[in-house]
Amino acid sequence: MLNTIPGVQINSCLASITELPLERLEEVPPGVLVAVGQPLLALTKEEQPSEIVLEAGENTELINDGGEILSCCHGYPKISVKKTKNNFILCVSLVPLVEVSKDGMEARLNLFPALPGEDGPTIELILQVLTQQEVVAGIDHSALEAVLDEFVKDSQPQLNHLIARGKAPNDGMDAYIRFEVEIGPLPGKLLADGSIDFRERLMFVGVKKDQLLACKVAATQGRPGLNLAGETIQAKDGSDITVKVSEDAHYCEEDGTIRATASGVLSVIGDDTIRVSAKQKISGDIDFNTGNIRSSNSLEISGSVSPGFLISAKGNVSIGGNIESAIVNTHGNIVIRGGIIGSKSKIRVQGDADIHHIENGLVMAGGNIVIRTGAYYSYIQASGDIRCPENVKIVGGDVVASGSLSCGQLGSPTADPMNIAVGTDPHRYRRYQALQREYQEVLHQTQDWYNRFGRGRKAPSAVLELEKRLRGIEQELSGLNLIPDTPEDSLGNRLFSYTEASITVHSCITAGNVLRIGNEVMVLEHDLDSCVIKMSKASGEITVNPF
């Protein structure tokens, strides 16, 4: 018996191409449901016109040297026609009856009204096709019956209906510290709506002896999922944290509570460290009248720090004025309401740094850095993010962050190019740079000897040792992964080659600047306006994405 596939008269799904009305093939909607492996269209050598070419589309396969097309699944054939200079190209594709997502978590149903004389699919056939496609779990029988009832009632196509869904895994929640006292905003924190919180940190939060400061909320276990094939999908358990406290705070592992053992002020460093210390207030400047300050307390200094002086504290530090060619070290956080000025200015903090501006100085933070008005020709390093308001310029110098960087302008046409690295572990990066410098020095020494004495002469043991060191450095560099929280020697491993860190520039970034994201490097050839620079997860390359 002759049946009809859109525009093609067939017998057992084999078509004679000489009978095709080519100009009208695409007008006929899908209406015949074919099985997997069924022939859809064929050309015989006797009948094949030289101007006809077959092409397999989605869910079909071309066999017999291009003379026959088979279906790869149950579904509805569609034919498209493309006319070229010398021939007609007939492309046969298939709309699948049941389409299973690539991740094996969803199955969707497509139905087309049957052509006259053709039978539509039954629920038994659909369940059989689901089984053939290894869908044995998550089938919504009520949804399937509802779609078929609607289909029979209206005789209209029913497309992309969800009839089976797997159970997604639920990863565990990471452990965290829940504070029982008001600690105020954390400057530079990325908010849920994508904006950045630039409110000033609440410094010197007073606490009393035995007061409950915080509780550790334990990590939770993940709950596994199930795909449509009935296979278990493992979930990740939440990560634990190690709570660290100072001498004036106590952490009880049994109940997770953290309490003050003495009255004082609270310092919160990062996500896991709590300190309680006394507050020491110094009115005026740090100069010859006060001398250097070394304190186990938190420090509130109303004035500036004069050139050549040193401040060292275990708690938070607040400075009302400038730091001029001076050194400040703290185990807590720091807020500098004035500027950091001078090449001898060095600020090192274990927590966050909130600064007004910096010129020719150095600031290194174990957490985030907030720069409120500008940075010029300075070395800036954060083990977290570097966040600036949208009007802030960073010009000259080096910027390194484990996390991301956001600012208004990066670089200047009148300044030397900058080195900007994000998604880069600062400690590994310094080691990488030291290895690079050492390699060049050792290479120069070995080349200098061979230039003087020639390759034909046996090298002395000292030169052989240098060459051995060159090979050792090459080996170290070949495996050194700069992306934070990856195995240190995992360079080249695709599992540890991606970082979500990005560079966000609200105004412009100038040509010549050297950008590093993780292990990838780009030298800007042209100025760029408002954009986000990040790594492509698919290719691993650095990409520029305009706002």
Coordinates of C-alpha atoms in Angstrom, one line a residue, residues 231-500:
E231 CA 21.4 5.9 37.8
T232 CA 22.5 7.7 41.0
I233 CA 24.0 11.1 40.6
Q234 CA 26.4 11.8 43.4
A235 CA 26.2 15.2 45.2
K236 CA 29.0 17.1 46.9
D237 CA 29.1 17.4 50.6
G238 CA 29.6 20.9 52.0
S239 CA 33.1 22.1 52.9
D240 CA 34.1 22.4 56.5
I241 CA 36.0 25.4 57.9
T242 CA 38.5 25.6 60.8
V243 CA 37.5 28.3 63.2
K244 CA 40.4 30.4 64.5
V245 CA 40.1 32.6 67.5
S246 CA 42.5 34.9 69.5
E247 CA 43.5 34.5 73.2
D248 CA 40.5 36.6 74.3
A249 CA 37.9 34.4 72.5
H250 CA 37.1 30.8 73.0
Y251 CA 35.7 28.3 70.5
C252 CA 33.8 25.3 71.9
E253 CA 33.9 22.4 69.4
E254 CA 31.1 20.5 71.1
D255 CA 28.3 23.1 70.4
G256 CA 30.1 25.4 67.9
T257 CA 29.8 28.5 70.1
I258 CA 32.4 31.3 70.2
R259 CA 32.5 33.5 73.3
A260 CA 34.6 36.4 74.5
T261 CA 36.8 35.5 77.4
A262 CA 37.4 39.2 78.2
S263 CA 35.8 42.5 77.4
G264 CA 37.1 44.3 74.4
V265 CA 36.5 45.0 70.7
L266 CA 35.7 42.4 68.0
S267 CA 37.8 41.9 64.9
V268 CA 36.4 39.6 62.2
I269 CA 39.1 38.4 59.7
G270 CA 37.9 36.6 56.6
D271 CA 35.3 33.9 57.0
D272 CA 36.8 31.9 59.8
T273 CA 38.9 34.1 62.2
I274 CA 37.6 36.0 65.3
R275 CA 39.7 38.2 67.6
V276 CA 38.8 40.0 70.7
S277 CA 41.2 42.6 72.0
A278 CA 41.4 45.8 73.9
K279 CA 41.0 49.1 72.1
Q280 CA 43.9 51.5 72.2
K281 CA 43.1 55.1 71.1
I282 CA 45.8 57.5 70.0
S283 CA 44.9 61.1 69.3
G284 CA 47.0 62.9 66.8
D285 CA 49.8 61.6 64.6
I286 CA 52.3 58.8 65.0
D287 CA 55.6 60.6 65.0
F288 CA 58.5 61.3 67.3
N289 CA 56.2 62.1 70.2
T290 CA 54.7 58.6 70.1
G291 CA 57.4 56.6 68.5
N292 CA 56.7 53.2 66.8
I293 CA 53.5 51.4 68.0
R294 CA 53.6 47.7 68.7
S295 CA 50.3 46.6 70.2
S296 CA 48.4 43.4 71.0
N297 CA 45.2 45.6 70.8
S298 CA 43.1 47.2 68.2
L299 CA 44.2 50.7 67.3
E300 CA 42.3 53.8 66.6
I301 CA 44.6 56.6 65.4
S302 CA 43.0 59.9 64.6
G303 CA 45.9 61.4 62.8
S304 CA 48.5 60.4 60.2
V305 CA 51.6 58.1 60.3
S306 CA 54.7 60.1 59.7
P307 CA 57.6 58.9 57.4
G308 CA 59.8 56.2 58.8
F309 CA 57.5 55.0 61.6
L310 CA 56.1 51.5 62.2
I311 CA 52.7 50.3 63.4
S312 CA 52.1 46.7 64.4
A313 CA 48.8 45.5 65.8
K314 CA 47.0 42.2 66.4
G315 CA 43.5 43.7 66.1
N316 CA 41.8 46.1 63.7
V317 CA 43.5 49.4 62.8
S318 CA 41.7 52.6 61.9
I319 CA 43.8 55.6 60.7
G320 CA 42.1 58.9 60.2
G321 CA 44.9 60.6 58.2
N322 CA 47.6 59.6 55.7
I323 CA 50.4 57.0 55.8
E324 CA 53.5 58.6 54.5
S325 CA 56.5 56.3 53.7
A326 CA 55.6 54.3 56.8
I327 CA 55.0 50.6 57.6
V328 CA 51.7 49.2 59.0
N329 CA 51.2 45.6 59.8
T330 CA 48.0 44.1 61.4
H331 CA 46.5 40.7 62.0
G332 CA 43.1 42.2 61.6
N333 CA 41.5 44.6 59.2
I334 CA 42.5 48.2 58.3
V335 CA 40.6 51.3 57.4
I336 CA 42.7 54.2 56.1
R337 CA 40.6 57.4 55.6
G338 CA 43.5 59.3 54.1
G339 CA 46.0 58.2 51.5
I340 CA 49.0 55.8 51.3
I341 CA 51.8 57.9 50.0
G342 CA 55.5 57.2 49.1
S343 CA 57.5 54.3 47.8
K344 CA 58.5 53.2 51.4
S345 CA 54.8 52.9 52.4
K346 CA 54.0 49.2 53.0
I347 CA 50.7 48.0 54.4
R348 CA 50.2 44.3 55.2
V349 CA 47.0 43.1 56.7
Q350 CA 45.7 39.6 57.3
G351 CA 42.1 40.7 56.8
D352 CA 40.5 43.3 54.6
A353 CA 41.9 46.7 53.6
D354 CA 39.7 49.8 53.0
I355 CA 41.8 52.7 51.7
H356 CA 41.1 56.1 50.3
H357 CA 43.9 56.2 47.8
I358 CA 47.4 55.0 47.2
E359 CA 50.4 56.5 45.4
N360 CA 53.7 54.7 44.9
G361 CA 53.0 52.4 47.8
L362 CA 52.4 48.8 48.6
V363 CA 49.3 47.2 50.1
M364 CA 48.9 43.4 50.6
A365 CA 45.7 42.0 52.1
G366 CA 44.7 38.4 53.1
G367 CA 41.1 39.4 52.3
N368 CA 39.5 42.0 50.0
I369 CA 40.8 45.5 49.2
V370 CA 38.5 48.5 48.7
I371 CA 40.0 51.5 47.0
R372 CA 37.7 54.5 47.2
T373 CA 39.3 57.2 45.0
G374 CA 42.3 56.0 43.1
A375 CA 45.6 54.1 42.9
Y376 CA 48.8 55.3 41.1
Y377 CA 52.0 53.4 40.4
S378 CA 51.5 51.0 43.3
Y379 CA 51.7 47.3 44.0
I380 CA 48.3 46.0 45.1
Q381 CA 47.7 42.4 46.2
A382 CA 44.6 40.8 47.6
S383 CA 43.9 37.2 48.5
G384 CA 40.2 38.1 47.8
D385 CA 38.7 40.7 45.5
I386 CA 39.8 44.2 44.7
R387 CA 36.7 46.4 44.5
C388 CA 36.5 50.1 43.5
P389 CA 33.6 52.5 42.8
E390 CA 32.8 53.1 39.2
N391 CA 34.8 56.4 39.0
V392 CA 38.1 55.1 40.4
K393 CA 41.2 55.0 38.3
I394 CA 44.0 52.5 38.7
V395 CA 47.1 53.7 36.8
G396 CA 50.5 52.2 36.6
G397 CA 52.0 49.5 38.9
D398 CA 50.9 45.9 39.4
V399 CA 47.6 44.5 40.6
V400 CA 47.2 40.8 41.7
A401 CA 44.0 39.2 43.1
S402 CA 43.0 35.7 43.9
G403 CA 39.4 36.9 43.1
S404 CA 38.1 39.6 40.7
L405 CA 38.9 43.2 40.0
S406 CA 36.4 46.0 39.3
C407 CA 37.1 49.7 38.8
G408 CA 36.4 52.6 36.5
Q409 CA 39.6 53.0 34.5
L410 CA 42.6 50.7 34.2
G411 CA 45.8 52.3 32.8
S412 CA 46.5 55.5 31.0
P413 CA 47.9 56.4 27.5
T414 CA 50.6 58.5 29.3
A415 CA 51.6 55.8 31.8
D416 CA 53.7 52.6 31.6
P417 CA 51.7 49.4 30.9
M418 CA 50.3 47.6 33.9
N419 CA 50.5 44.0 34.9
I420 CA 47.0 42.9 36.0
A421 CA 46.4 39.4 37.3
V422 CA 43.1 38.0 38.6
G423 CA 42.1 34.5 39.5
T424 CA 45.8 34.2 40.4
D425 CA 47.2 33.0 43.8
P426 CA 49.5 35.8 44.9
H427 CA 52.0 33.5 46.6
R428 CA 52.3 31.2 43.7
Y429 CA 52.5 34.1 41.3
R430 CA 55.4 35.6 43.3
R431 CA 57.1 32.2 43.1
Y432 CA 56.4 32.0 39.4
Q433 CA 58.0 35.4 38.8
A434 CA 61.0 34.5 41.0
L435 CA 61.5 31.3 38.9
Q436 CA 61.2 33.2 35.7
R437 CA 63.9 35.7 36.9
E438 CA 66.2 32.9 38.1
Y439 CA 65.8 31.1 34.8
Q440 CA 66.9 34.1 32.9
E441 CA 69.9 34.7 35.2
V442 CA 71.0 31.1 35.1
L443 CA 70.5 30.9 31.3
H444 CA 72.6 34.1 30.9
Q445 CA 75.4 32.6 32.9
T446 CA 75.5 29.3 30.9
Q447 CA 75.3 31.1 27.6
D448 CA 78.0 33.5 28.6
W449 CA 80.4 30.6 29.4
Y450 CA 79.6 28.8 26.0
N451 CA 80.0 32.1 24.2
R452 CA 83.5 32.5 25.7
F453 CA 84.8 29.0 25.4
G454 CA 82.6 27.3 22.7
R455 CA 80.4 24.3 22.6
G456 CA 83.2 21.9 21.8
R457 CA 84.9 22.3 25.1
K458 CA 83.9 20.2 28.1
A459 CA 81.9 22.4 30.5
P460 CA 83.1 22.5 34.1
S461 CA 81.0 21.1 37.0
A462 CA 79.7 24.6 37.9
V463 CA 78.2 25.0 34.4
L464 CA 76.8 21.5 34.5
E465 CA 75.1 22.4 37.8
L466 CA 73.7 25.5 36.2
E467 CA 72.3 23.5 33.3
K468 CA 70.8 21.0 35.8
R469 CA 69.1 23.9 37.6
L470 CA 67.7 25.1 34.3
R471 CA 66.0 21.8 33.8
G472 CA 64.7 21.9 37.3
I473 CA 63.2 25.3 36.8
E474 CA 61.6 24.2 33.6
Q475 CA 60.0 21.2 35.3
E476 CA 58.7 23.4 38.1
L477 CA 57.2 26.0 35.7
S478 CA 55.7 23.3 33.5
G479 CA 53.4 22.1 36.3
L480 CA 52.8 25.3 38.4
N481 CA 49.1 26.1 38.4
L482 CA 48.4 29.8 39.4
I483 CA 44.7 29.4 39.9
P484 CA 43.8 29.5 43.6
D485 CA 42.5 26.4 45.4
T486 CA 43.9 24.0 42.8
P487 CA 46.7 21.5 43.3
E488 CA 49.9 23.4 42.9
D489 CA 51.4 21.1 40.3
S490 CA 48.2 20.7 38.2
L491 CA 49.0 23.0 35.2
G492 CA 47.6 21.4 32.1
N493 CA 44.9 19.4 33.9
R494 CA 41.6 20.4 32.4
L495 CA 39.9 19.8 35.7
F496 CA 41.9 22.6 37.2
S497 CA 42.2 25.0 34.3
Y498 CA 39.2 27.4 34.8
T499 CA 38.5 30.3 37.1
E500 CA 35.4 32.5 37.4

